[in-house]
Amino acid sequence: MLQKARKFCTVLFSRKIVLVSALVILFFAICAIASPLMAPCDPYEQDLSRRLEGVSSEHWLGTDQLGRDLYSRIVYGSRVAFMVGILAVIAAAVMGCAIGLVSGYFGGWVDQVLMRLMEAQMSIPPLILALALVAVFGRSIPMLIFVLGVSAIPNFARMMRGQVLSVREMDYVAASRIRGNSNTATMVRHILPNCISPIIVIMTQSIGGSILAEASMSFLGAGIVPPTASWGAMVNDGYSYIYDAPLFALAPGVAIILLVLAFNIFGDGLRDALDPRLRGAL
Amino acid sequence: MGENLLELRGLQTVFHTREGLVRAVDDVSLSVQPGEIIGIVGESGSGKSVSMMSMIKLISMPPGEIVKGEAIFEGQDILRYEQKSPELQRIRGGGISMIFQEPMTSLNPVMTIGQQIEESILLHLKYTKAQARARAIELLGMVGIPDPESRIDHYPNQFSGGMRQRVMIAMAISCNPKLLIADEATTALDVTTQEQILNLLRDIVRQTNMALIIITHNLSIIARYAQRIYVMYAGNIAEQGRSEELFYHPSHPYTMGLLRAIPRLDSDKSARLLSIPGAPLNPAQKTGCCPFAPRCPYAVDRCRQPVMPTPQIYSDTHRAACWFRREELHGGLALEKAHTHPVADKPLLEVRQLCKYFPVTKGITRRKVGDVKALDHVSFTIRQGETFGLVGESGCGKTTLAKTLLRLYDATSGEIIFKGQNIAPLKERHLRELRREVQFIFQDPYGSLDPRQTAGNVVGEAVRVHHLAKTRKEYERRIDELFTAVGLDPALKNRAPHEFSGGQRQRLCIASALASDPSFIICDEPISALDVSIQSQILNLLIDLQAERNLTYLFIAHDLSVVRHVSDRIMVMYLGTVMEIAPWQDLYEHPLHPYTKALLSAIPVPDPVVEANRPSAPIIGEVPSLINRPSGCVFHNRCPYATERCKKEFPPLQEVNEDHIVACFEWEKLI
Amino acid sequence: MGRFILKRLWQTLIILLLVSVVAFMLIQFIPGDPVYVMLGENISKEYHDTVYESMGLNQPLTTQYFNWLGNMLRGDMGYSYHFRKNVNQLIASRLPVTLTLGIISAVVSVVLGVFFGAVTAVKRGTATDTTLTVLANIGLATPSFWIAVLLVYIFSVKLGWLPAVGFTLPWVNFQKSIRQMILPVICMSMGGVASYTRQMRSSMLEVIHQDYVRTARSKGLPENKVIWRYAVKNSLIPILTMASTTLRGCIGGSAIIETMFNIVGMGQIMVIAINYCDYQLLQSSLFFMAGITCLCNLIVDIAYAYADPRIRLE
């Protein structure tokens, strides 16, 4: 088992860029877990006399409109990005896979209804849907996770359905029934495990998108409630002061790009490592 | 001997892969004369296709690289030219054409076949568009496509596999090439279609003086068509010679092994098939010695030194890459007597009037508009301890029958009486005993093993499901036993299925089928996905297991010579109906149904003299799709003896004698 | 083919029906009295009751739904209390803005993305490939609002070349329109270009290994024709299915970009409708936009079937 894991890691990290992206993710993860250690200042401490300052030894990236240390706020912002990004994807995957599983396994009218429902959802732009849901259910971090999760359901449902449909037709599934396994046992023992790995890949690849969605929501003022630090909200705050302090709006965005890029590349790496057929087709 | 059209000298092609350098083609030399048909035979990975494709640089480079060699075609070395050079582009299609294995994917699905053929013509010949179209229509007619004027504007997916292969041929010969290479061109086709396509190619060669290279893994095909043969193994030419030389005096241990490993239509059934041990060498593992040495029964130390053997020369045309002359090779390959198995008179399985229809629906309301009759009133009996063979081409209902017997499909009507009980109407929860008693071996050893389970788990699953082992220890012992029974090392049981070779995987499948101690096993084309040299290993294993464990087999295959080798009685099916049931000798010596006769004559025998003297009675057309099933006798539209009555009435099964049953009105007149 | 269109049409109708239910039910979950939520607590009781009645809120839920759906089908999309205008008028004035931006962005995404994707696939492994692939990955990871901030900072604040706000329809004042559109279009199409580049690249690489491409080479077709006539053409078919996603993305993205560049379009309307709980505006514009997306999906599906004879001739 250990040997297998090691072999897998060798393949996964055989491309330098995947290793680098893993390190970037690790760095941000440390920022999120140990924010007080990584941030030089208190991200909530206001000092109105020192608003919108530039780069200095005290404030590495300057201060915001309330005189708070920008660098520290970016460090703390990684908490929201990670929490919302990852949990929203997990929520989406759980709900989506359940729908996809039911749809693909039972087929018939259940499948028809569920798939039309998914298409119905997909005909509404996800950002608008998320905004509307937030308007209805209110603003809070758990709600944001739920809302972003819901808007990503169709991807997982469709993916899972396709997987189930193709795996269901495999000979080894018929073989399992011939050996006397019940439908449930076949499902649990042979169909599910073979559907999982592409789902894990899609999940990793979706985290980046989910972080972007959180940033967009916060940017539009429908995400994280201030004063909690969120990268998207910081860009929005900074946009008003673009003439005086360009770094205020631009720096949090760089953090978003780095983390999202790292997750996307890591996801691609994972896909290539799990599916040798796709290797190099990035 | 005349001037060579093509002379390949010392070709070496390698691939740079993760696993290292793969020497796919290693010092291959061959020659072809105008109007000649030569064959290149070899198993997967033998380099037979790669050598031909490197010649016109159709391999992807990188990772491929042509290290050295010359290919003199019409006096010029074409290997000099760059992959994308206009000179080579003129030769491809214009001088040397190729036909590939997969007719379903080898044509561009979004262009009409006319556009694709005309494209070729306009590239190489100075034709106007209208002339090109006229020529395309003429070619389509020539390769036997009915109504070419209207069919020319159809897309590839509107043609059957055999028809697409005809289109490919029309395209390949459109610019009058000097050399045509058919790369496993008929492997994916039905036997009767295969015969038609190969006959077509031979006729074209005779008419145009074009040379033809047939690349195949099937020695029997070669015997019927090729004048000279090259046998390849792991990137090297093992033996070459004229057909008769090769078939009557095989001089390389590999060729000898191959010839005795394949069951033939005229071979002695009581003798055990000879099998070559081990699996074909992966060219990545070549060490520079004779590549066949690890599997060769005659190998001595000298064969394992990293020097290639100097060929033994037997005639101008016949040579074998072996250190020994064939006279020196003896012993080690003695024929053994095959195991015999007792057949009881008691029926194990009786199938009566079994039907399986799949509904055809139409429109958004899914209104049922008809049935696809995959099985139509099928009746037969399998006796305890016998091997019941089932042959037929695609769409004959072989696999549907197997799945219905296993109750993976519900029968539309009819009875399946297994050990005295009708299992057709049983509910799933009452099938437990059936699930233990009846097992299945799949065609594809790659798809039938769950990739996420270890080999031991796969084999042991049935033991767990049916609670056949009381303790952990007993369970493990049982698995070890099963591994040993199928000739696998029990130490391998913790490996994942993908770490096994194709032949080993099929052994795993057999072990997992044996796990529940069944009395009846359905084998659905169990060897057709395997390499030729592995096939006999699996066949022998199945025969041995039957004798040891008193098993009854339903053996399904499309290859009549294989079915003949293992079966006691044989049933021939066509489009979901039974055509003929007979003991094997009767079926092969006195076939009654015209379809059986046609099938038999379509199977080539690996013996050029026998082939030359066999009457050929090719049937016309291809197997229709089940949706367009003909009325009356389903075979009437391809049958040379069909009468008006055959078109209207369905011929019932008639008993000719006790064991021989045929569904034909005219059988008495045809004897 | 006719049957295929009919089937898709039927499915689209069902989808629209489902969307209408979703859009309608969504509003019902907003806590509190809808009129107070919408107009604030400090309105008179009489005014509240008039509005309450005129919106039909005193009727049973199903009646409300069928009334609304009936009105929608008749082309009456209701009244916006925030804008104090008919929703029809609002949409009529703002839809052209969003559609212009959306269509231009979608076209830019497809054209550039397909081109870059084809180039990277053909030049696989070269510096061009690496550069473009890296850029595409960055583009996919960059939030559109951030690129907007960056571009505004560079081109408006520092260089002063392009305006940071406003929008004019091209047929009103062409030159001004172009100047105002450059930045929003770049921001809206960046993600699309990036994802088309990646998709096209992997699609091309897959097609290049297909048997029929080998057949084309084996008959001596020059490489550039193999690429254009076979690889690119066949790779475009799966790309086509992405086209509807792009439009959906552009409409969703317009919410952000229109807010940032202060463009008076549909995206902005929807954000406002959500923020001010403008019931009928929200319901109707959601349904309307979903309808447009469905229509585009339908067109794409038909185009897909037309482009691929395997589906057309099924």
Tab-separated table of N, CA and C in Angstrom, chain C residues 14 77 86 140 237 300:
chain	number	residue	atom	x	y	z
C	14	ILE	N	-40.044	21.517	-21.394
C	14	ILE	CA	-40.076	20.981	-20.020
C	14	ILE	C	-39.101	21.737	-19.135
C	77	MET	N	-44.508	41.089	-18.282
C	77	MET	CA	-43.558	40.558	-17.314
C	77	MET	C	-43.666	41.219	-15.950
C	86	ASN	N	-42.394	49.320	-16.030
C	86	ASN	CA	-42.736	47.964	-16.422
C	86	ASN	C	-41.469	47.171	-16.696
C	140	LEU	N	-7.451	31.272	-16.931
C	140	LEU	CA	-8.554	30.543	-16.322
C	140	LEU	C	-8.609	30.791	-14.819
C	237	ILE	N	-16.258	19.931	-33.458
C	237	ILE	CA	-17.572	19.400	-33.098
C	237	ILE	C	-17.775	19.343	-31.585
C	300	VAL	N	-27.571	25.503	-30.555
C	300	VAL	CA	-26.286	24.797	-30.538
C	300	VAL	C	-26.491	23.307	-30.807
